[in-house]
Tab-separated table of C-alpha atoms and ligand atoms in Angstrom:
chain	number	residue	atom	x	y	z
A	1	MET	CA	-0.167	-0.758	0.158
A	2	PRO	CA	1.662	3.398	-1.062
A	3	LEU	CA	1.796	5.667	1.724
A	4	LYS	CA	1.070	8.533	-0.506
A	5	GLY	CA	-2.464	9.692	-1.449
A	6	THR	CA	-3.540	9.435	-5.617
A	7	ASP	CA	-6.369	11.289	-7.516
A	8	THR	CA	-8.786	8.045	-6.430
A	9	ARG	CA	-7.187	7.413	-3.188
A	10	TRP	CA	-5.939	7.824	0.065
A	11	GLY	CA	-2.822	6.919	0.742
A	12	GLY	CA	-1.667	4.262	3.510
A	13	MET	CA	-0.281	7.128	6.432
A	14	ALA	CA	-3.366	9.231	5.435
A	15	LYS	CA	-5.277	6.337	6.331
A	16	ALA	CA	-3.343	4.486	9.164
A	17	LEU	CA	-3.565	7.767	10.777
A	18	HIS	CA	-7.012	8.287	10.172
A	19	TRP	CA	-7.937	4.601	12.067
A	20	LEU	CA	-5.986	5.247	14.699
A	21	MET	CA	-7.081	8.422	15.642
A	22	ALA	CA	-10.432	7.425	15.254
A	23	ILE	CA	-9.927	4.283	17.592
A	24	ALA	CA	-7.754	6.468	20.172
A	25	ILE	CA	-10.287	9.661	20.910
A	26	ILE	CA	-13.761	7.738	20.706
A	27	GLY	CA	-11.893	5.046	22.986
A	28	ASN	CA	-10.375	8.385	25.911
A	29	GLY	CA	-13.842	9.551	24.915
A	30	VAL	CA	-15.567	5.782	26.541
A	31	LEU	CA	-12.765	5.607	29.122
A	32	GLY	CA	-13.392	9.535	30.317
A	33	TRP	CA	-17.579	8.925	30.941
A	34	ILE	CA	-16.170	5.448	33.033
A	35	MET	CA	-13.513	7.004	35.163
A	36	HIS	CA	-15.537	10.016	35.577
A	37	GLU	CA	-18.681	6.857	37.755
A	38	MET	CA	-15.474	5.674	39.343
A	39	ALA	CA	-15.365	5.562	42.899
A	40	PRO	CA	-12.094	7.382	44.442
A	41	SER	CA	-9.603	4.883	44.531
A	42	MET	CA	-6.362	4.179	43.606
A	43	ASP	CA	-7.232	2.763	40.434
A	44	LYS	CA	-9.226	5.785	39.187
A	45	LEU	CA	-5.672	7.728	39.382
A	46	ASN	CA	-4.412	5.189	37.119
A	47	THR	CA	-7.403	5.396	34.493
A	48	TYR	CA	-7.105	9.334	34.760
A	49	ALA	CA	-3.482	8.745	34.327
A	50	ILE	CA	-4.137	6.899	31.355
A	51	HIS	CA	-6.544	9.052	29.677
A	52	LYS	CA	-4.114	12.641	29.677
A	53	SER	CA	-1.700	10.422	28.406
A	54	ILE	CA	-4.669	8.575	25.775
A	55	GLY	CA	-5.071	12.220	25.083
A	56	LEU	CA	-1.622	14.105	24.784
A	57	THR	CA	-0.905	10.753	22.160
A	58	VAL	CA	-3.524	12.145	19.788
A	59	LEU	CA	-1.907	15.690	20.462
A	60	ALA	CA	1.188	14.786	18.766
A	61	LEU	CA	-0.404	11.966	16.583
A	62	LEU	CA	-2.878	15.500	15.132
A	63	LEU	CA	0.048	17.452	14.739
A	64	VAL	CA	1.834	15.008	12.789
A	65	ARG	CA	-1.399	14.313	10.564
A	66	ILE	CA	-1.397	17.889	9.846
A	67	SER	CA	2.134	18.280	8.510
A	68	TRP	CA	1.364	14.958	6.354
A	69	LYS	CA	-1.573	16.452	4.917
A	70	LEU	CA	0.839	19.586	3.658
A	71	LEU	CA	3.284	17.569	1.988
A	72	ASP	CA	0.548	14.706	1.047
A	73	LYS	CA	-2.029	14.377	-2.048
A	74	ARG	CA	-5.481	14.441	-1.689
A	75	PRO	CA	-8.090	12.338	-3.680
A	76	ALA	CA	-11.038	14.335	-5.491
A	77	ASP	CA	-14.231	13.678	-3.457
A	78	GLU	CA	-16.530	11.169	-5.520
A	79	PRO	CA	-19.011	13.241	-7.709
A	80	MET	CA	-21.676	14.681	-5.279
A	81	PRO	CA	-24.189	17.610	-5.504
A	82	ARG	CA	-22.409	21.032	-4.033
A	83	TRP	CA	-24.362	21.081	-0.692
A	84	GLN	CA	-22.952	18.205	-0.354
A	85	ARG	CA	-19.462	18.481	-0.956
A	86	ILE	CA	-19.680	21.576	1.075
A	87	ALA	CA	-21.190	19.754	4.565
A	88	ALA	CA	-18.282	17.026	3.963
A	89	HIS	CA	-15.761	19.815	3.911
A	90	ALA	CA	-16.806	21.739	6.808
A	91	THR	CA	-17.203	18.562	8.820
A	92	HIS	CA	-13.982	17.408	8.161
A	93	GLY	CA	-12.615	21.490	9.302
A	94	VAL	CA	-14.386	21.292	12.606
A	95	LEU	CA	-13.201	17.329	13.500
A	96	TYR	CA	-9.817	18.961	12.968
A	97	LEU	CA	-10.599	21.713	15.037
A	98	LEU	CA	-12.214	19.122	17.613
A	99	MET	CA	-9.464	16.910	17.641
A	100	LEU	CA	-7.179	20.512	18.800
A	101	LEU	CA	-9.215	21.762	21.431
A	102	ILE	CA	-10.922	18.151	23.298
A	103	PRO	CA	-7.101	17.879	23.983
A	104	LEU	CA	-6.189	20.946	24.942
A	105	SER	CA	-8.952	22.060	27.281
A	106	GLY	CA	-8.231	18.921	29.123
A	107	TRP	CA	-5.244	19.921	29.438
A	108	PHE	CA	-6.065	23.497	30.940
A	109	TYR	CA	-8.443	21.973	33.037
A	110	ASN	CA	-6.039	19.635	34.241
A	111	SER	CA	-3.211	23.113	34.523
A	112	VAL	CA	-6.160	25.015	36.704
A	113	ARG	CA	-7.182	22.101	39.380
A	114	GLY	CA	-3.365	22.202	39.789
A	115	TYR	CA	-3.066	18.173	38.656
A	116	PRO	CA	0.684	16.968	37.475
A	117	LEU	CA	0.699	15.742	33.878
A	118	GLN	CA	3.307	12.755	32.833
A	119	TRP	CA	3.032	10.943	29.686
A	120	PHE	CA	3.092	7.321	30.501
A	121	LYS	CA	4.501	7.725	33.641
A	122	TRP	CA	7.292	8.792	31.041
A	123	PHE	CA	8.102	12.514	31.472
A	124	ASN	CA	6.872	14.853	33.298
A	125	LEU	CA	4.690	17.780	30.732
A	126	PRO	CA	4.044	21.940	32.163
A	127	ALA	CA	1.064	23.049	33.300
A	128	LEU	CA	-0.051	25.568	30.419
A	129	ALA	CA	-1.686	27.868	33.192
A	130	GLY	CA	-1.119	27.968	36.816
A	131	LYS	CA	-3.455	26.687	39.336
A	132	ASN	CA	-6.575	28.391	39.777
A	133	GLU	CA	-9.752	27.596	41.802
A	134	GLY	CA	-12.108	30.587	39.546
A	135	LEU	CA	-11.601	28.226	35.704
A	136	VAL	CA	-12.154	24.773	36.751
A	137	GLU	CA	-15.749	24.880	36.508
A	138	LEU	CA	-15.226	27.032	33.331
A	139	ALA	CA	-13.031	24.663	31.959
A	140	HIS	CA	-14.329	21.116	33.027
A	141	LEU	CA	-17.678	22.947	31.147
A	142	ALA	CA	-15.262	22.917	27.944
A	143	HIS	CA	-13.852	20.023	27.979
A	144	GLU	CA	-16.640	18.353	28.349
A	145	SER	CA	-19.034	20.257	26.111
A	146	LEU	CA	-16.266	19.677	22.972
A	147	VAL	CA	-16.905	16.399	23.757
A	148	TRP	CA	-20.611	16.899	22.857
A	149	VAL	CA	-20.351	18.657	19.789
A	150	LEU	CA	-17.698	16.144	18.670
A	151	VAL	CA	-20.380	13.340	19.207
A	152	GLY	CA	-23.030	15.341	17.449
A	153	VAL	CA	-20.656	16.274	14.167
A	154	LEU	CA	-19.176	12.667	14.828
A	155	ALA	CA	-22.410	11.034	13.919
A	156	ALA	CA	-22.887	13.407	10.268
A	157	HIS	CA	-19.453	12.261	9.672
A	158	VAL	CA	-20.060	8.743	10.365
A	159	GLY	CA	-23.950	8.896	8.666
A	160	GLY	CA	-22.262	10.817	5.151
A	161	ALA	CA	-19.819	8.168	4.940
A	162	LEU	CA	-22.628	5.062	5.661
A	163	MET	CA	-25.079	7.170	3.499
A	164	HIS	CA	-22.520	6.763	0.125
A	165	HIS	CA	-21.303	4.027	0.708
A	166	PHE	CA	-24.389	1.829	1.177
A	167	ARG	CA	-26.811	4.499	-1.101
A	168	GLU	CA	-25.120	6.076	-3.998
A	169	ARG	CA	-22.556	2.940	-3.609
A	170	ASP	CA	-19.239	5.062	-4.753
A	171	ASN	CA	-15.982	4.839	-2.580
A	172	THR	CA	-15.767	7.419	-0.482
A	173	LEU	CA	-16.169	5.214	2.176
A	174	LEU	CA	-13.851	1.898	0.352
A	175	ARG	CA	-11.255	4.197	-0.553
A	176	MET	CA	-10.509	5.680	3.523
A	177	ILE	CA	-10.384	1.447	3.739
A	178	PRO	CA	-7.225	-0.058	4.596
A	179	MET	CA	-7.097	-2.523	1.178
A	180	ALA	CA	-10.790	-1.957	0.594
A	181	ARG	CA	-11.019	-2.874	-3.538
A	182	LEU	CA	-12.637	-0.310	-4.690
A	183	ARG	CA	-15.720	-0.198	-6.989
A	184	GLN	CA	-16.306	0.254	-10.463
A	185	SER	CA	-16.875	3.855	-11.184
A	186	SER	CA	-18.905	5.423	-13.797
A	187	ASN	CA	-16.209	6.103	-15.435
A	188	GLY	CA	-15.182	2.383	-15.225
A	189	ASP	CA	-11.641	3.495	-13.013
A	190	THR	CA	-10.815	1.703	-10.137
A	191	LYS	CA	-7.804	3.012	-9.593
B	1	HEM	C1	-9.187	13.492	23.068
B	1	HEM	C2	-8.503	13.371	24.036
B	1	HEM	C3	-9.644	13.044	24.468
B	1	HEM	C4	-11.297	13.300	24.786
B	1	HEM	C5	-11.985	12.392	24.087
B	1	HEM	C6	-11.513	13.584	26.198
B	1	HEM	C7	-12.991	12.417	27.249
B	1	HEM	C8	-12.999	13.053	28.575
B	1	HEM	C9	-14.613	12.615	29.132
B	1	HEM	C10	-15.441	12.195	28.039
B	1	HEM	C11	-14.341	13.029	29.968
B	1	HEM	C12	-15.488	12.651	30.828
B	1	HEM	C13	-16.425	14.498	31.246
B	1	HEM	C14	-16.333	14.643	32.766
B	1	HEM	O1	-15.708	15.050	33.673
B	1	HEM	O2	-17.606	15.527	32.555
B	1	HEM	C15	-13.047	13.620	30.532
B	1	HEM	C16	-12.413	14.493	31.404
B	1	HEM	C17	-11.121	15.241	32.142
B	1	HEM	N1	-10.605	14.845	30.895
B	1	HEM	FE1	-10.642	14.722	28.959
B	1	HEM	N2	-10.562	13.945	26.948
B	1	HEM	C18	-9.242	14.332	26.212
B	1	HEM	C19	-8.169	14.682	26.555
B	1	HEM	C20	-7.662	14.808	27.123
B	1	HEM	C21	-6.486	15.682	27.890
B	1	HEM	C22	-5.276	15.942	26.928
B	1	HEM	C23	-6.364	15.743	29.280
B	1	HEM	C24	-5.308	16.399	30.139
B	1	HEM	C25	-4.413	16.316	29.600
B	1	HEM	C26	-7.334	15.614	29.938
B	1	HEM	C27	-7.830	15.703	31.415
B	1	HEM	C28	-9.381	15.115	31.657
B	1	HEM	C29	-9.859	15.093	33.348
B	1	HEM	C30	-8.839	15.382	33.843
B	1	HEM	C31	-10.806	15.036	33.133
B	1	HEM	C32	-11.549	14.825	34.430
B	1	HEM	C33	-12.778	15.548	34.817
B	1	HEM	C34	-13.496	15.446	36.331
B	1	HEM	O3	-14.540	14.328	36.686
B	1	HEM	O4	-12.755	15.762	36.909
B	1	HEM	N3	-8.157	15.234	28.792
B	1	HEM	N4	-12.340	13.729	29.178
B	2	HEM	C1	-12.665	9.829	16.597
B	2	HEM	C2	-13.798	9.359	14.701
B	2	HEM	C3	-13.140	10.879	13.559
B	2	HEM	C4	-12.440	12.163	12.964
B	2	HEM	C5	-11.725	12.998	13.990
B	2	HEM	C6	-12.499	11.937	11.915
B	2	HEM	C7	-12.230	12.854	11.112
B	2	HEM	C8	-11.717	12.644	10.083
B	2	HEM	C9	-10.836	13.546	8.383
B	2	HEM	C10	-10.249	14.855	9.740
B	2	HEM	C11	-11.468	13.063	7.474
B	2	HEM	C12	-10.734	13.909	6.565
B	2	HEM	C13	-9.567	14.148	5.871
B	2	HEM	C14	-8.922	14.949	4.743
B	2	HEM	O1	-9.865	15.554	4.630
B	2	HEM	O2	-7.586	15.618	5.892
B	2	HEM	C15	-11.942	11.961	7.959
B	2	HEM	C16	-11.674	11.494	6.641
B	2	HEM	C17	-12.257	10.482	6.583
B	2	HEM	N1	-13.672	9.659	7.634
B	2	HEM	FE1	-13.209	10.227	9.490
B	2	HEM	N2	-12.833	10.278	10.774
B	2	HEM	C18	-13.301	9.786	12.588
B	2	HEM	C19	-13.921	8.748	12.005
B	2	HEM	C20	-14.604	7.957	11.151
B	2	HEM	C21	-15.017	6.664	11.145
B	2	HEM	C22	-15.849	6.103	12.579
B	2	HEM	C23	-15.806	6.071	9.712
B	2	HEM	C24	-16.664	5.275	8.943
B	2	HEM	C25	-17.728	5.274	9.343
B	2	HEM	C26	-15.733	7.559	9.132
B	2	HEM	C27	-15.276	8.014	7.857
B	2	HEM	C28	-14.223	8.999	6.943
B	2	HEM	C29	-14.424	8.700	5.177
B	2	HEM	C30	-13.941	8.162	4.357
B	2	HEM	C31	-13.109	9.821	5.211
B	2	HEM	C32	-13.182	10.561	3.992
B	2	HEM	C33	-13.739	11.048	2.724
B	2	HEM	C34	-13.691	11.402	1.963
B	2	HEM	O3	-12.749	10.536	1.120
B	2	HEM	O4	-13.680	12.728	1.539
B	2	HEM	N3	-14.123	8.002	9.946
B	2	HEM	N4	-11.774	12.042	9.147
């Protein structure tokens, strides 16, 4: 599987980053809600530490993904009405913004709470702001609300991908899936 994309399909690197980050983000969201419900214990503290480390990893992968995007070729959109093209691109833009703001708001919340921050018990990271009880509630609300916005935008994103696959029967979903065989398009092109 070539690392770089072509006119008709995503490259291996873009696919790997898309699915790795999708799993990490959705998994970390589920972990966030589970840890929130846990009774105070050592296990809860360890789960918080894992949640924060996964979130920081998402942030680092986002930097790699954006840098790669600047060098990579994006496949042309499958044929679709103009409004759908605009909606899809706007959704992708909002998803990029959320992949940045959710980890940053978590990091900010952690900082104003005065909690320590480590990456998988390997090294420490600095606080984004000083301890500030007055900002704790706002920062928590921001982190949680951004996750709810993500849930809504993801529903549209996944719904759109499934609609293209099952109703339009085009290659939008298949060309993002590693090793998938593309369907014959209207111009006979399956490259
Ligand atoms: C992919 C990135 C992330 C996702 C999807 C995510 C999602 C969530 C969710 C769903 C919760 C539970 C909601 C709640 O407590 O009300 C939560 C809580 C929390 N998150 Fe994140 N988070 C991410 C990244 C981060 C990062 C990078 C940090 C810190 C460096 C962080 C720190 C926290 C903390 C401290 C809480 C606990 C809030 C509390 O109960 O007091 N998160 N997160
Ligand atoms: C947290 C989860 C996810 C995030 C943050 C996310 C984000 C993105 C972004 C930003 C793009 C645009 C890539 C670019 O233009 O550089 C994209 C493309 C795509 N995503 Fe996701 N995605 C997620 C989950 C999913 C899931 C679960 C599916 C499948 C059901 C999916 C299917 C697709 C497809 C098919 C494309 C390619 C669209 C096209 O060719 O125009 N995504 N995703």
